[in-house]
Coordinates of C-alpha atoms and ligand atoms in Angstrom, one line a residue:
X1 CA 50.2 83.3 -46.6
X2 CA 49.9 79.7 -45.5
X3 CA 49.8 77.1 -48.2
X4 CA 46.3 75.5 -48.4
X5 CA 46.2 71.8 -47.6
X6 CA 43.9 68.8 -48.0
X7 CA 44.5 66.0 -45.5
X8 CA 44.1 62.4 -46.6
X9 CA 43.2 60.0 -43.7
X10 CA 44.6 56.6 -44.5
X11 CA 42.6 53.5 -43.6
X12 CA 45.1 51.2 -45.3
X13 CA 43.6 51.3 -48.8
X14 CA 45.8 50.3 -51.7
X15 CA 45.2 53.5 -53.6
X16 CA 45.9 56.0 -50.8
X17 CA 49.0 57.5 -52.3
X18 CA 47.1 57.9 -55.6
X19 CA 44.4 60.0 -53.8
X20 CA 47.1 62.4 -52.7
X21 CA 48.7 62.5 -56.1
X22 CA 45.4 63.3 -57.8
X23 CA 44.7 66.2 -55.4
X24 CA 48.1 67.6 -56.1
X25 CA 47.5 67.3 -59.8
X26 CA 44.6 69.7 -59.1
X27 CA 47.4 72.1 -57.8
X28 CA 46.3 71.6 -54.2
X29 CA 48.9 70.4 -51.6
X30 CA 47.9 67.2 -49.9
X31 CA 49.4 65.0 -47.1
X32 CA 48.6 61.5 -45.9
X33 CA 48.1 60.7 -42.2
X34 CA 47.2 57.4 -40.5
X35 CA 43.7 57.1 -39.1
X36 CA 45.4 56.8 -35.8
X37 CA 46.6 60.4 -35.9
X38 CA 45.2 62.6 -33.1
X39 CA 42.3 64.8 -34.2
X40 CA 43.8 67.8 -32.5
X41 CA 46.9 67.4 -34.7
X42 CA 44.7 67.3 -37.8
X43 CA 42.7 70.4 -36.7
X44 CA 45.9 72.2 -36.1
X45 CA 46.9 71.8 -39.7
X46 CA 43.8 73.8 -40.7
X47 CA 43.0 71.7 -43.7
X48 CA 40.7 73.0 -46.4
X49 CA 39.2 69.6 -46.7
X50 CA 39.6 66.0 -45.5
X51 CA 39.5 62.8 -47.6
X52 CA 39.0 59.4 -46.0
X53 CA 40.5 56.6 -48.1
X54 CA 39.4 53.1 -48.8
X55 CA 40.6 50.2 -46.6
X56 CA 40.6 46.4 -46.3
X57 CA 38.4 46.2 -43.1
X58 CA 34.6 46.0 -42.8
X59 CA 33.7 49.0 -40.6
X60 CA 31.2 47.0 -38.6
X61 CA 33.8 44.5 -37.5
X62 CA 35.3 44.5 -34.0
X63 CA 38.6 46.4 -34.0
X64 CA 38.2 47.9 -37.5
X65 CA 40.0 51.1 -38.4
X66 CA 37.9 54.1 -37.3
X67 CA 37.9 57.8 -36.6
X68 CA 36.2 60.1 -34.1
X69 CA 32.7 61.4 -34.8
X70 CA 34.0 64.9 -34.1
X71 CA 36.0 64.7 -37.4
X72 CA 32.7 65.4 -39.2
X73 CA 31.9 68.3 -37.0
X74 CA 34.9 70.6 -37.3
X75 CA 33.3 72.5 -40.1
X76 CA 35.7 71.3 -42.8
X77 CA 34.3 69.4 -45.9
X78 CA 34.9 65.6 -45.7
X79 CA 34.9 63.2 -48.6
X80 CA 34.8 59.5 -47.8
X81 CA 35.9 57.0 -50.4
X82 CA 34.7 53.4 -50.3
X83 CA 35.7 52.3 -46.8
X84 CA 35.8 56.0 -45.8
X85 CA 32.3 56.4 -47.2
X86 CA 31.0 53.4 -45.3
X87 CA 32.6 54.5 -42.1
X88 CA 31.2 58.0 -42.4
X89 CA 27.7 56.6 -42.8
X90 CA 28.1 54.1 -39.9
X91 CA 29.4 56.7 -37.5
X92 CA 26.7 59.2 -38.4
X93 CA 23.9 56.7 -37.9
X94 CA 23.5 54.9 -41.2
X95 CA 23.8 51.1 -41.7
X96 CA 26.6 49.2 -43.4
X97 CA 26.7 45.5 -44.0
X98 CA 27.8 42.8 -46.4
X99 CA 26.3 43.6 -49.8
X100 CA 24.0 41.1 -51.5
X101 CA 26.0 41.6 -54.7
X102 CA 29.7 42.7 -54.4
X103 CA 30.9 45.0 -57.2
X104 CA 34.4 44.8 -58.7
X105 CA 35.7 46.6 -61.7
X106 CA 34.3 49.1 -64.1
X107 CA 30.7 49.8 -63.3
X108 CA 28.2 52.2 -64.8
X109 CA 27.1 54.7 -62.2
X110 CA 24.1 57.1 -62.5
X111 CA 24.9 60.4 -60.9
X112 CA 22.8 63.4 -59.8
X113 CA 24.3 66.2 -61.9
X114 CA 22.9 68.9 -59.5
X115 CA 25.4 67.8 -56.9
X116 CA 28.5 70.0 -56.6
X117 CA 30.6 66.9 -56.6
X118 CA 29.2 65.9 -60.0
X119 CA 29.2 69.2 -61.8
X120 CA 30.1 68.6 -65.4
X121 CA 30.1 64.9 -64.9
X122 CA 28.0 62.8 -67.4
X123 CA 24.8 61.4 -65.9
X124 CA 25.9 57.9 -66.7
X125 CA 29.6 57.5 -66.0
X126 CA 32.0 54.5 -65.6
X127 CA 33.6 54.2 -62.2
X128 CA 35.9 51.8 -60.5
X129 CA 34.3 49.7 -57.8
X130 CA 36.0 47.3 -55.3
X131 CA 33.8 46.4 -52.4
X132 CA 32.1 43.6 -50.6
X133 CA 30.2 45.7 -48.1
X134 CA 27.7 48.5 -49.0
X135 CA 25.7 51.3 -47.4
X136 CA 22.4 49.6 -46.8
X137 CA 20.9 52.7 -45.2
X138 CA 22.3 56.2 -45.4
X139 CA 22.7 58.3 -42.3
X140 CA 20.1 60.9 -41.5
X141 CA 20.6 64.3 -43.2
X142 CA 22.1 62.7 -46.3
X143 CA 20.6 62.4 -49.7
X144 CA 21.6 59.8 -52.3
X145 CA 23.4 61.4 -55.3
X146 CA 24.4 58.3 -57.2
X147 CA 23.5 54.6 -57.7
X148 CA 24.3 51.6 -59.8
X149 CA 22.3 48.5 -60.7
X150 CA 23.4 46.7 -57.6
X151 CA 24.3 49.5 -55.3
X152 CA 21.5 51.9 -54.3
X153 CA 23.8 54.3 -52.4
X154 CA 26.8 54.7 -54.7
X155 CA 27.2 58.3 -53.3
X156 CA 25.5 60.4 -50.8
X157 CA 25.9 64.0 -49.6
X158 CA 24.8 66.3 -46.8
X159 CA 25.2 69.7 -48.4
X160 CA 25.0 72.0 -45.4
X161 CA 27.7 70.1 -43.6
X162 CA 29.9 69.5 -46.6
X163 CA 29.9 65.8 -46.1
X164 CA 30.3 63.5 -49.2
X165 CA 30.5 59.7 -49.3
X166 CA 31.2 57.8 -52.5
X167 CA 31.4 54.0 -52.8
X168 CA 33.7 54.0 -55.9
X169 CA 37.3 55.1 -56.3
X170 CA 37.6 58.5 -58.1
X171 CA 41.4 58.4 -57.7
X172 CA 41.8 55.4 -60.0
X173 CA 42.1 56.2 -63.7
X174 CA 39.4 53.6 -64.6
X175 CA 36.9 56.0 -63.1
X176 CA 36.7 58.0 -66.3
X177 CA 35.5 61.3 -64.7
X178 CA 37.1 60.7 -61.3
X179 CA 39.6 63.5 -61.7
X180 CA 36.7 66.0 -62.3
X181 CA 35.0 64.8 -59.1
X182 CA 38.1 65.3 -57.0
X183 CA 38.6 68.7 -58.7
X184 CA 35.0 69.6 -57.9
X185 CA 35.6 68.6 -54.3
X186 CA 38.7 70.6 -53.7
X187 CA 37.6 73.7 -55.7
X188 CA 33.8 73.9 -55.4
X189 CA 33.3 72.3 -52.1
X190 CA 36.5 73.1 -50.1
X191 CA 37.0 76.4 -51.9
X192 CA 40.7 75.9 -52.6
X193 CA 42.4 78.4 -55.0
X194 CA 45.1 76.0 -56.2
X195 CA 48.4 77.4 -54.9
X196 CA 50.5 74.2 -55.3
X197 CA 52.5 74.9 -58.4
X198 CA 55.9 73.5 -59.2
X199 CA 57.4 76.8 -60.3
X200 CA 56.3 78.4 -57.1
X201 CA 57.6 75.4 -55.1
X202 CA 61.0 75.8 -56.8
X203 CA 61.2 79.5 -56.1
X204 CA 60.2 79.2 -52.4
X205 CA 62.5 76.2 -51.9
X206 CA 65.5 77.9 -53.3
X207 CA 64.8 80.9 -51.1
X208 CA 64.3 78.8 -48.0
X209 CA 67.4 76.7 -48.6
X210 CA 69.5 79.8 -49.1
X211 CA 68.3 81.2 -45.8
X212 CA 68.8 78.0 -44.0
X213 CA 72.3 77.2 -45.3
X214 CA 73.6 80.8 -44.8
X215 CA 77.3 80.6 -45.3
X216 CA 77.4 76.9 -44.4
X217 CA 79.0 74.0 -46.4
X218 CA 76.8 71.4 -48.0
X219 CA 77.6 67.9 -49.1
X220 CA 75.6 65.8 -51.5
X221 CA 76.1 62.2 -52.7
X222 CA 75.2 62.1 -56.3
X223 CA 74.1 58.8 -57.9
X224 CA 73.1 60.1 -61.3
X225 CA 69.5 59.1 -60.7
X226 CA 66.6 61.5 -60.8
X227 CA 66.2 62.3 -57.2
X228 CA 69.8 63.1 -56.2
X229 CA 70.3 65.0 -59.4
X230 CA 67.3 67.2 -58.9
X231 CA 68.2 67.8 -55.2
X232 CA 71.8 68.7 -56.2
X233 CA 70.7 71.2 -58.9
X234 CA 68.3 72.8 -56.5
X235 CA 71.1 73.3 -53.9
X236 CA 73.4 74.5 -56.5
X237 CA 70.9 77.2 -57.5
X238 CA 70.5 78.1 -53.9
X239 CA 74.1 78.2 -52.6
X240 CA 76.4 77.6 -55.6
X241 CA 80.0 76.9 -54.7
X242 CA 79.1 76.1 -51.1
X243 CA 77.9 72.8 -52.4
X244 CA 80.1 69.8 -53.0
X245 CA 78.8 66.8 -54.8
X246 CA 80.5 63.4 -54.5
X247 CA 79.8 61.0 -57.3
X248 CA 81.0 57.5 -56.6
X249 CA 81.4 55.5 -59.8
X250 CA 81.2 51.9 -58.7
X251 CA 81.7 50.6 -62.1
X252 CA 78.2 49.1 -62.2
X253 CA 76.5 51.9 -64.1
X254 CA 75.0 51.7 -67.6
X255 CA 77.3 52.2 -70.5
X256 CA 78.8 55.8 -70.5
X257 CA 76.7 56.8 -67.6
X258 CA 79.6 57.8 -65.4
X259 CA 80.8 60.2 -68.1
X260 CA 77.3 61.5 -68.6
X261 CA 77.0 62.4 -64.9
X262 CA 80.3 64.1 -65.1
X263 CA 79.3 66.1 -68.2
X264 CA 76.3 67.4 -66.5
X265 CA 77.7 68.1 -63.0
X266 CA 81.4 68.4 -63.7
X267 CA 83.3 71.7 -64.3
X268 CA 82.3 71.9 -67.9
X269 CA 78.6 71.5 -67.1
X270 CA 76.1 74.3 -66.5
X271 CA 76.0 74.3 -62.7
X272 CA 78.0 76.1 -60.0
X273 CA 79.2 73.5 -57.6
X274 CA 82.3 71.4 -56.6
X275 CA 82.2 68.1 -58.3
X276 CA 84.2 65.1 -57.2
X277 CA 84.1 61.9 -59.2
X278 CA 85.6 58.9 -57.4
X279 CA 86.6 56.2 -59.8
X280 CA 86.2 53.2 -57.5
X281 CA 85.4 50.6 -60.1
X282 CA 88.4 48.3 -59.2
X283 CA 87.6 48.4 -55.5
X284 CA 84.1 47.3 -56.1
X285 CA 85.1 44.6 -58.5
X286 CA 87.6 43.1 -56.2
X287 CA 85.2 43.1 -53.3
X288 CA 82.6 41.3 -55.5
X289 CA 85.0 38.6 -56.6
X290 CA 83.6 35.2 -56.0
X291 CA 80.3 36.5 -54.6
X292 CA 77.2 35.0 -56.1
X293 CA 74.3 35.5 -53.7
X294 CA 72.2 38.6 -54.5
X295 CA 71.7 39.8 -51.0
X296 CA 75.4 39.5 -50.3
X297 CA 76.2 41.5 -53.4
X298 CA 73.8 44.2 -52.4
X299 CA 75.3 44.4 -48.9
X300 CA 78.9 44.5 -50.2
X301 CA 78.0 47.2 -52.8
X302 CA 76.2 49.3 -50.2
X303 CA 78.9 49.0 -47.6
X304 CA 81.7 49.8 -50.0
X305 CA 79.7 52.8 -51.2
X306 CA 79.7 54.2 -47.7
X307 CA 83.4 53.4 -47.3
X308 CA 84.3 55.4 -50.4
X309 CA 82.0 58.2 -49.6
X310 CA 83.4 58.4 -46.0
X311 CA 86.9 58.6 -47.3
X312 CA 86.0 61.5 -49.6
X313 CA 84.0 63.2 -46.8
X314 CA 87.1 63.0 -44.6
X315 CA 89.1 64.8 -47.2
X316 CA 86.5 67.6 -47.3
X317 CA 86.3 67.8 -43.6
X318 CA 83.4 68.9 -41.5
X319 CA 80.3 70.1 -43.3
X320 CA 77.2 71.8 -42.0
X321 CA 74.6 70.0 -44.1
X322 CA 74.2 66.7 -45.8
X323 CA 71.6 66.5 -48.7
X324 CA 69.4 63.5 -49.1
X325 CA 67.1 62.8 -52.0
X326 CA 64.3 61.4 -49.9
X327 CA 60.9 61.8 -51.6
X328 CA 57.3 61.6 -50.2
X329 CA 56.6 58.0 -50.9
X330 CA 59.7 57.1 -48.8
X331 CA 58.3 59.1 -46.0
X332 CA 54.8 57.5 -46.2
X333 CA 56.2 54.0 -46.7
X334 CA 58.6 54.2 -43.8
X335 CA 55.6 54.6 -41.6
X336 CA 55.9 58.3 -40.9
X337 CA 53.0 59.3 -42.9
X338 CA 50.2 57.0 -43.8
X339 CA 49.1 53.6 -42.8
X340 CA 51.0 51.3 -45.1
X341 CA 52.9 48.7 -43.2
X342 CA 55.9 48.4 -45.5
X343 CA 59.1 49.5 -43.8
X344 CA 61.8 49.9 -46.3
X345 CA 65.2 51.3 -46.2
X346 CA 65.1 53.7 -49.0
X347 CA 68.1 56.0 -49.3
X348 CA 70.6 55.6 -52.1
X349 CA 73.1 56.0 -49.4
X350 CA 71.7 54.1 -46.4
X351 CA 73.3 54.6 -43.1
X352 CA 75.4 57.5 -44.4
X353 CA 74.8 59.9 -41.5
X354 CA 76.9 57.9 -39.1
X355 CA 79.9 58.2 -41.2
X356 CA 80.0 61.8 -42.1
X357 CA 80.8 64.8 -39.9
X358 CA 77.7 67.0 -40.4
X359 CA 75.2 69.0 -38.4
X360 CA 72.0 68.6 -40.2
X361 CA 70.3 66.7 -43.0
X362 CA 68.4 68.6 -45.7
X363 CA 65.8 66.8 -47.8
X364 CA 64.6 69.3 -50.3
X365 CA 62.3 66.8 -52.1
X366 CA 60.7 65.3 -49.0
X367 CA 57.2 66.6 -49.8
X368 CA 57.2 65.5 -53.5
X369 CA 55.9 62.5 -55.4
X370 CA 58.1 61.1 -58.2
X371 CA 56.2 62.9 -61.0
X372 CA 56.5 66.1 -59.0
X373 CA 60.3 65.6 -58.7
X374 CA 60.4 65.3 -62.4
X375 CA 58.4 68.5 -62.9
X376 CA 60.7 70.3 -60.5
X377 CA 63.7 69.0 -62.4
X378 CA 62.3 70.4 -65.7
X379 CA 61.5 73.7 -63.9
X380 CA 65.1 73.8 -62.8
X381 CA 66.2 73.4 -66.4
X382 CA 67.6 69.9 -66.2
X383 CA 67.5 68.0 -69.5
X384 CA 64.5 65.9 -70.2
X385 CA 66.7 62.9 -70.8
X386 CA 68.0 63.0 -67.3
X387 CA 64.7 63.9 -65.7
X388 CA 62.8 61.0 -67.3
X389 CA 65.5 58.5 -66.6
X390 CA 64.2 55.0 -65.9
X391 CA 64.5 53.6 -62.4
X392 CA 67.9 52.1 -61.9
X393 CA 68.8 50.1 -58.8
X394 CA 71.4 51.4 -56.3
X395 CA 73.6 48.3 -56.7
X396 CA 73.3 48.9 -60.4
X397 CA 74.4 46.2 -62.8
X398 CA 75.6 44.3 -59.8
X399 CA 72.1 42.8 -59.6
X400 CA 71.5 42.7 -63.4
X401 CA 74.4 40.2 -63.6
X402 CA 73.2 36.9 -62.2
X403 CA 75.9 35.2 -60.1
X404 CA 79.4 36.5 -59.8
X405 CA 80.2 40.0 -61.1
X406 CA 83.4 40.4 -63.1
X407 CA 84.6 43.3 -65.2
X408 CA 84.2 41.2 -68.3
X409 CA 80.5 40.5 -67.5
X410 CA 79.9 44.2 -66.7
X411 CA 81.2 45.1 -70.1
X412 CA 79.0 42.4 -71.8
X413 CA 75.8 43.5 -70.1
X414 CA 76.6 47.2 -70.7
X415 CA 77.1 46.7 -74.4
X416 CA 74.0 44.5 -74.7
X417 CA 71.9 46.9 -72.8
X418 CA 73.2 49.9 -74.9
X419 CA 72.3 48.1 -78.1
X420 CA 68.9 47.2 -76.8
X421 CA 68.1 50.7 -75.7
X422 CA 69.4 52.1 -79.0
X423 CA 67.1 49.8 -81.0
X424 CA 64.1 50.5 -78.8
X425 CA 64.6 54.2 -79.4
X426 CA 65.1 53.8 -83.1
X427 CA 61.8 51.9 -83.3
X428 CA 60.2 54.8 -81.5
X429 CA 59.2 52.7 -78.5
X430 CA 61.2 54.4 -75.8
X431 CA 58.4 56.7 -74.8
X432 CA 55.7 53.9 -74.7
X433 CA 57.5 51.2 -72.8
X434 CA 57.8 51.8 -69.0
X435 CA 61.1 50.1 -68.2
X436 CA 63.4 48.0 -70.3
X437 CA 66.9 46.7 -69.9
X438 CA 69.2 43.8 -70.5
X439 CA 70.4 41.4 -67.8
X440 CA 73.2 38.8 -68.0
X441 CA 72.1 35.3 -67.1
X442 CA 74.6 32.9 -65.5
X443 CA 73.9 30.4 -68.2
X444 CA 76.4 29.3 -70.7
X445 CA 75.6 27.2 -73.7
X446 CA 77.0 25.9 -76.9
X447 CA 76.7 27.8 -80.1
X448 CA 78.5 28.0 -83.4
X449 CA 79.9 31.2 -84.9
X450 CA 82.0 31.3 -88.0
X451 CA 82.2 27.5 -88.0
X452 CA 83.7 27.6 -84.6
X453 CA 82.2 26.2 -81.5
X454 CA 81.3 28.8 -78.8
X455 CA 80.5 28.3 -75.2
X456 CA 79.2 31.7 -74.1
X457 CA 76.7 33.5 -71.9
X458 CA 73.0 34.2 -72.6
X459 CA 71.5 37.7 -72.2
X460 CA 67.9 38.3 -71.2
X461 CA 65.9 41.2 -72.5
X462 CA 63.3 42.7 -70.1
X463 CA 60.6 45.1 -71.0
X464 CA 57.6 45.9 -68.7
X465 CA 54.8 48.4 -68.3
X466 CA 53.8 49.4 -64.9
X467 CA 51.7 52.1 -63.3
X468 CA 52.9 51.9 -59.8
X469 CA 55.8 49.4 -59.8
X470 CA 53.8 47.1 -57.5
X471 CA 52.6 45.1 -60.5
X472 CA 53.9 45.0 -64.0
X473 CA 52.9 43.5 -67.3
X474 CA 55.4 42.6 -70.0
X475 CA 55.6 45.0 -72.9
X476 CA 55.1 43.5 -76.4
X477 CA 58.0 44.4 -78.5
X478 CA 57.5 43.8 -82.2
X479 CA 59.3 40.7 -83.4
X480 CA 61.4 42.6 -86.0
X481 CA 62.8 44.8 -83.3
X482 CA 63.7 41.8 -81.1
X483 CA 65.4 40.0 -83.9
X484 CA 67.4 43.1 -84.8
X485 CA 68.5 43.4 -81.2
X486 CA 69.4 39.7 -81.1
X487 CA 71.4 40.0 -84.3
X488 CA 73.3 43.0 -83.1
X489 CA 74.1 41.6 -79.7
X490 CA 75.4 38.3 -81.0
X491 CA 77.5 40.1 -83.6
X492 CA 78.8 43.0 -81.5
X493 CA 79.1 41.7 -78.0
X494 CA 81.9 39.2 -77.5
X495 CA 81.0 36.5 -75.0
X496 CA 77.3 36.3 -75.7
X497 CA 75.9 33.7 -78.0
X498 CA 72.2 33.6 -77.0
X499 CA 69.4 36.1 -76.4
X500 CA 66.2 35.5 -74.4
X501 CA 63.1 37.6 -74.1
X502 CA 61.7 37.5 -70.6
X503 CA 57.9 37.3 -70.7
X504 CA 57.3 37.0 -66.9
X505 CA 54.9 39.4 -65.4
X506 CA 55.1 40.8 -61.8
X507 CA 53.9 38.9 -59.8
X508 CA 55.2 36.2 -59.9
X509 CA 58.4 37.7 -61.2
X510 CA 60.0 41.0 -60.1
X511 CA 61.0 43.7 -62.5
X512 CA 64.7 43.3 -61.7
X513 CA 66.4 39.9 -61.7
X514 CA 68.0 39.8 -58.3
Ligands
LIG1 N1 36.4 46.6 -47.1 C1 35.4 47.4 -47.6 C2 34.4 46.6 -48.5 O1 34.8 45.5 -48.9 C3 35.9 48.6 -48.3 C4 36.7 48.3 -49.5 C5 37.4 49.5 -50.1 O2 37.7 50.5 -49.4 N2 37.9 49.3 -51.3 O3 33.4 47.1 -48.9

């Protein structure tokens, strides 16, 4: 049986990926497509429902993102959100214009509880609004099913046609009952049964991978991060010893991390695969000697990574498949899926395919969001510690050491970071803070220790909370914890005589330092 699917049509709204994630949280598979996608292509996917996202345009402007009228006539329920709602109304004969009062933020909405969309939703419910335009006049056939003080048509529906338009954003968590509304849409209105479950996904994927690979040889570059680890374990369950994982230790990992990767994936670990660890620390350190500029460091680390991997791959000889840990946001953001303009190079191992003798790439996680990758990891029996690992940049500590990277500085930042993480965990804060780490500044200053003058480096502690990594707020760490960390770092890490706590949010700062 075909997997049921909801299609999200992307009009460039900032929450478009969230819409798809929420639908998947309802156990219904969902994919994002640009509004430019051909209607025939959409129809061919046989979606159970279609959701139109928000977007930055005003739909009455010349050249604004739009869709064909026929989209509303294919007999599949359509839910328009914000821009999507306005566009639906305009195309079907209503009127949209600049609102006399724009709404932004949490707003109380009064809903008609007899609507299928609002079943089990409170009559007065807080929703997230973000609009300058509004539906001045609904299209014929529709009835209004929600309003606010300033917005007479906060939602409208045309029951028989299965068309729903809502001005607010149910996908955003600030819309308190938004998940219920999306749940109602996919189950009560689209009639989905909910066949998107991670255990089933794992089972099917393993079977498909086994069939696809046959007796072939598979090669995987393992970074120790979540995506490549989950991909590797999945392949190992599918084809066991036909899989070889190459782990390049570039000497820029967190303290003990190289050994931890080896413990899990090496011969004494639980998985059936061939594990090759390349200890290339010295090669990376010597290439990085004297290099201070962050982009240069990134480039050198990336290129050297490929060199090392290439040499190993040559020893292994030709393989049939190369595994990559691409995930769904990579697909959407590289312009293949939705409408977001960002083109980013996203592989841990950029450019790799040119250097390795292989026939085909396999990307077992290509359909998954990060939280789904984590769930799959748990389904596969990977430890929670590994599965919930914090994001760690590909160039590793190379970009958490400001300025030149030396083995000595690597050791300093590793030790400081380990102490920091240990104390955060001891204080029970490790589950509540999004991301935290230590970075080594390039600043040296005078201090005094044991009556002796020191002239040493300063370490910066970073701790942020972020929902989507696009913006971040600093996490407040209790002062006792900070001073304990400071004390231990100064006492235990030779070469550091000052500790800073970075209170910069993103923007204007970034989460990482370089
Ligand atoms: N640009 C439209 C407006 O301002 C839609 C906004 C949105 O989709 N969030 O009303």
